[in-house]
Tab-separated table of C-alpha atoms in Angstrom:
chain	number	residue	atom	x	y	z
A	1	MET	CA	51.167	17.304	-43.067
A	2	LYS	CA	52.203	14.224	-44.904
A	3	ASP	CA	54.445	14.741	-47.857
A	4	GLY	CA	52.008	13.044	-50.434
A	5	TYR	CA	49.387	15.515	-49.549
A	6	VAL	CA	50.982	18.664	-50.683
A	7	ILE	CA	50.287	20.911	-53.205
A	8	ARG	CA	53.304	21.001	-55.668
A	9	ASP	CA	52.288	21.998	-58.603
A	10	GLN	CA	49.977	24.705	-58.434
A	11	LYS	CA	48.747	24.872	-62.030
A	12	LEU	CA	46.916	21.694	-61.860
A	13	PRO	CA	43.395	20.488	-60.525
A	14	HIS	CA	43.997	18.879	-57.434
A	15	PHE	CA	41.019	17.088	-55.082
A	16	ILE	CA	40.853	18.717	-51.871
A	17	THR	CA	39.087	17.710	-48.472
A	18	SER	CA	38.491	20.080	-45.994
A	19	THR	CA	37.342	19.107	-42.685
A	20	VAL	CA	35.969	20.828	-39.547
A	21	VAL	CA	38.278	20.401	-36.892
A	22	ASP	CA	36.532	17.521	-34.066
A	23	TRP	CA	34.348	16.287	-37.262
A	24	ILE	CA	32.003	18.796	-35.558
A	25	ASP	CA	29.220	18.504	-37.879
A	26	VAL	CA	28.542	22.468	-38.540
A	27	PHE	CA	27.068	21.870	-42.156
A	28	THR	CA	23.889	20.639	-41.187
A	29	ARG	CA	22.742	23.764	-40.540
A	30	GLN	CA	22.017	25.365	-44.017
A	31	THR	CA	22.779	28.693	-43.583
A	32	TYR	CA	26.507	27.763	-42.776
A	33	ARG	CA	25.921	25.200	-45.962
A	34	ASP	CA	25.061	28.363	-47.918
A	35	ILE	CA	27.964	30.352	-46.760
A	36	VAL	CA	30.272	27.763	-48.364
A	37	ILE	CA	28.127	28.286	-51.414
A	38	GLU	CA	28.706	31.916	-51.569
A	39	CYS	CA	31.910	31.770	-50.964
A	40	LEU	CA	32.478	29.082	-53.993
A	41	ASP	CA	30.400	31.230	-56.119
A	42	TYR	CA	32.528	34.600	-55.457
A	43	CYS	CA	35.687	32.660	-55.975
A	44	ILE	CA	35.002	31.273	-59.209
A	45	LYS	CA	33.484	34.966	-60.274
A	46	ASN	CA	36.633	37.054	-58.964
A	47	LYS	CA	38.860	35.046	-58.070
A	48	GLY	CA	39.938	32.559	-60.881
A	49	MET	CA	38.672	29.214	-59.204
A	50	ILE	CA	38.070	26.713	-61.622
A	51	LEU	CA	35.568	24.532	-59.879
A	52	TYR	CA	35.006	20.878	-61.518
A	53	GLY	CA	33.384	19.054	-58.916
A	54	TYR	CA	32.339	19.673	-54.801
A	55	VAL	CA	29.752	18.433	-52.278
A	56	ILE	CA	29.286	19.840	-48.683
A	57	MET	CA	28.715	17.095	-46.254
A	58	SER	CA	28.128	17.573	-42.602
A	59	ASN	CA	31.556	18.215	-41.170
A	60	HIS	CA	33.801	18.130	-44.453
A	61	ILE	CA	33.848	19.783	-47.939
A	62	HIS	CA	35.144	17.979	-51.268
A	63	LEU	CA	36.374	20.136	-54.042
A	64	ILE	CA	38.029	19.401	-57.391
A	65	VAL	CA	39.675	22.770	-58.454
A	66	GLN	CA	42.020	24.389	-60.154
A	67	SER	CA	43.557	27.916	-59.973
A	68	GLU	CA	43.323	30.198	-63.451
A	69	GLU	CA	46.720	32.276	-61.996
A	70	GLY	CA	48.440	28.878	-61.085
A	71	LYS	CA	47.980	30.418	-56.917
A	72	LEU	CA	46.370	27.372	-55.840
A	73	SER	CA	47.501	27.048	-52.184
A	74	ASP	CA	46.969	30.760	-51.616
A	75	LEU	CA	43.065	30.584	-53.295
A	76	ILE	CA	42.449	27.846	-51.086
A	77	ARG	CA	43.872	29.424	-47.813
A	78	ASP	CA	41.872	32.404	-48.670
A	79	PHE	CA	38.662	30.210	-49.582
A	80	LYS	CA	38.682	28.486	-45.796
A	81	LYS	CA	39.894	31.830	-44.194
A	82	PHE	CA	36.702	33.503	-45.517
A	83	ILE	CA	34.665	30.897	-44.687
A	84	ALA	CA	35.758	30.405	-41.422
A	85	LYS	CA	35.378	34.061	-40.096
A	86	ASN	CA	32.368	34.318	-41.629
A	87	ILE	CA	30.621	30.852	-40.052
A	88	LEU	CA	32.512	32.064	-36.789
A	89	ASP	CA	30.771	35.434	-36.693
A	90	LYS	CA	27.180	33.364	-37.546
A	91	ILE	CA	27.394	30.772	-34.458
A	92	GLN	CA	28.108	34.105	-32.441
A	93	ASN	CA	25.741	36.185	-33.404
A	94	SER	CA	22.765	34.337	-34.383
A	95	PRO	CA	20.141	31.483	-32.445
A	96	GLU	CA	22.551	28.573	-32.542
A	97	SER	CA	21.817	26.110	-29.812
A	98	ARG	CA	25.219	24.568	-30.240
A	99	ARG	CA	27.219	27.901	-29.818
A	100	GLU	CA	28.673	26.998	-26.203
A	101	TRP	CA	29.437	23.703	-26.950
A	102	MET	CA	31.146	24.516	-30.638
A	103	LEU	CA	33.034	27.577	-29.933
A	104	GLU	CA	34.443	25.597	-26.990
A	105	ARG	CA	35.568	22.994	-29.415
A	106	PHE	CA	36.981	25.865	-31.684
A	107	LYS	CA	39.067	27.492	-28.744
A	108	LEU	CA	40.591	24.194	-27.603
A	109	ALA	CA	41.801	23.575	-31.337
A	110	THR	CA	43.846	26.582	-31.170
A	111	GLN	CA	45.936	25.534	-28.185
A	112	LYS	CA	47.692	22.918	-30.642
A	113	HIS	CA	48.914	25.655	-32.980
A	114	GLN	CA	49.873	29.167	-33.183
A	115	ARG	CA	48.351	30.526	-36.151
A	116	ASN	CA	45.115	30.791	-34.624
A	117	LYS	CA	44.349	33.180	-31.506
A	118	GLU	CA	40.821	32.476	-30.710
A	119	TYR	CA	39.031	30.173	-32.774
A	120	GLN	CA	40.042	27.485	-35.122
A	121	LEU	CA	37.408	26.418	-37.595
A	122	TRP	CA	39.231	23.878	-39.785
A	123	GLN	CA	41.786	21.293	-39.339
A	124	TYR	CA	44.573	21.768	-40.608
A	125	GLY	CA	46.012	20.717	-44.343
A	126	ASN	CA	43.713	20.240	-47.520
A	127	HIS	CA	44.656	16.569	-47.962
A	128	ALA	CA	45.505	18.023	-51.382
A	129	GLU	CA	45.621	14.996	-54.387
A	130	GLU	CA	47.183	16.112	-57.276
A	131	ILE	CA	44.739	15.444	-60.501
A	132	TYR	CA	46.899	13.530	-63.266
A	133	SER	CA	44.458	11.939	-65.611
A	134	THR	CA	40.917	11.716	-66.883
A	135	THR	CA	40.414	8.609	-65.548
A	136	PHE	CA	41.793	9.830	-61.980
A	137	MET	CA	39.492	13.466	-61.907
A	138	TRP	CA	36.507	10.679	-62.687
A	139	SER	CA	37.028	8.510	-59.716
A	140	LYS	CA	36.965	11.518	-57.426
A	141	LEU	CA	33.854	13.091	-59.209
A	142	HIS	CA	32.382	9.792	-58.081
A	143	TYR	CA	33.645	9.550	-54.863
A	144	ILE	CA	32.226	13.251	-54.097
A	145	HIS	CA	28.714	12.715	-56.123
A	146	LEU	CA	28.386	9.457	-54.112
A	147	ASN	CA	29.219	10.627	-50.866
A	148	PRO	CA	25.696	11.546	-49.876
A	149	VAL	CA	23.982	8.320	-51.339
A	150	ARG	CA	26.987	6.158	-49.189
A	151	SER	CA	25.914	8.384	-46.337
A	152	GLY	CA	22.065	7.905	-46.682
A	153	LEU	CA	21.040	11.271	-47.508
A	154	VAL	CA	19.509	10.599	-51.003
A	155	ALA	CA	18.938	7.694	-53.391
A	156	LYS	CA	20.272	9.504	-55.970
A	157	ALA	CA	23.286	11.922	-56.285
A	158	SER	CA	21.850	14.483	-58.638
A	159	ASP	CA	19.285	14.837	-55.600
A	160	TYR	CA	21.604	16.078	-53.407
A	161	ILE	CA	21.838	19.946	-54.271
A	162	TYR	CA	24.883	20.902	-51.993
A	163	SER	CA	26.926	18.938	-54.975
A	164	SER	CA	27.781	19.057	-58.357
A	165	ALA	CA	26.371	15.983	-59.363
A	166	SER	CA	23.260	17.762	-60.522
A	167	ASN	CA	25.511	20.225	-63.078
A	168	TYR	CA	26.768	16.989	-64.426
A	169	VAL	CA	23.332	14.853	-64.550
A	170	ASN	CA	21.144	17.752	-66.142
A	171	ASP	CA	22.952	21.134	-66.125
A	172	SER	CA	21.893	22.490	-62.979
A	173	GLY	CA	23.201	23.008	-59.711
A	174	LEU	CA	23.386	25.892	-57.520
A	175	LEU	CA	26.898	26.839	-58.958
A	176	GLU	CA	28.219	26.896	-62.138
A	177	ILE	CA	30.774	24.858	-62.494
A	178	GLU	CA	33.859	23.482	-65.267
A	179	LYS	CA	32.342	19.910	-66.524
A	180	VAL	CA	34.647	17.331	-67.446
A	181	ASP	CA	33.864	15.276	-70.790
A	182	ASN	CA	32.018	12.016	-69.516
A	183	PRO	CA	34.347	9.051	-69.540
A	184	ILE	CA	33.673	5.877	-72.075
A	185	VAL	CA	31.648	3.739	-70.313
A	186	ASN	CA	31.611	0.114	-70.831
A	187	VAL	CA	28.287	-0.832	-71.074
A	188	LEU	CA	28.982	-4.768	-71.045
A	189	ASP	CA	30.090	-3.971	-67.510
A	190	PRO	CA	27.119	-4.515	-64.453
A	191	ARG	CA	29.667	-2.250	-62.457
A	192	SER	CA	29.513	0.479	-64.732
A	193	ILE	CA	25.651	0.516	-64.998
A	194	ALA	CA	25.235	0.091	-61.431
A	195	LEU	CA	27.382	3.220	-60.709
A	196	TYR	CA	25.218	5.232	-63.023
A	197	ASP	CA	21.992	4.088	-61.659
A	198	LEU	CA	23.253	6.346	-58.685
A	199	TYR	CA	23.187	9.549	-60.301
């Protein structure tokens, strides 16, 4: 893991990226995306997670997250562990056309490390970036929210329900998040206006 992507200050918010091994498109299935939503909701209500923004893409998730208790690494570890356990259980025990192929890939991933005995869902690391300013926070929120637009899934970020974009646009969404104050927009800059047209 690169030194630049370690969570040094456990109390500060961080931009986190968690990626499925081999970039397998696990989250193309709604049932697996819903497991992530349920886990985020549980962590917000019971584990002291402060969630500022998120998006669930086909093979990775982005979060801007903070721990009320100042134990962000533990919170992310438990979050990913719970998701992995539940998704692997669902893959093994529910109809899934890609079951054998996915389980084989998840099994192969364990051979590179000794932590996981049977299957490994997540790549190691969180690509954590400390949020050090409101400007940086908003650059990451835009990155997160525009991911589905860049991928061609939706024309407007707020139309993608597995994201916090709609929380910022019209106060609706699958999860209750901690909204960041809107930045001051330079209305004379066409790039600023074009950016907000994508929401």
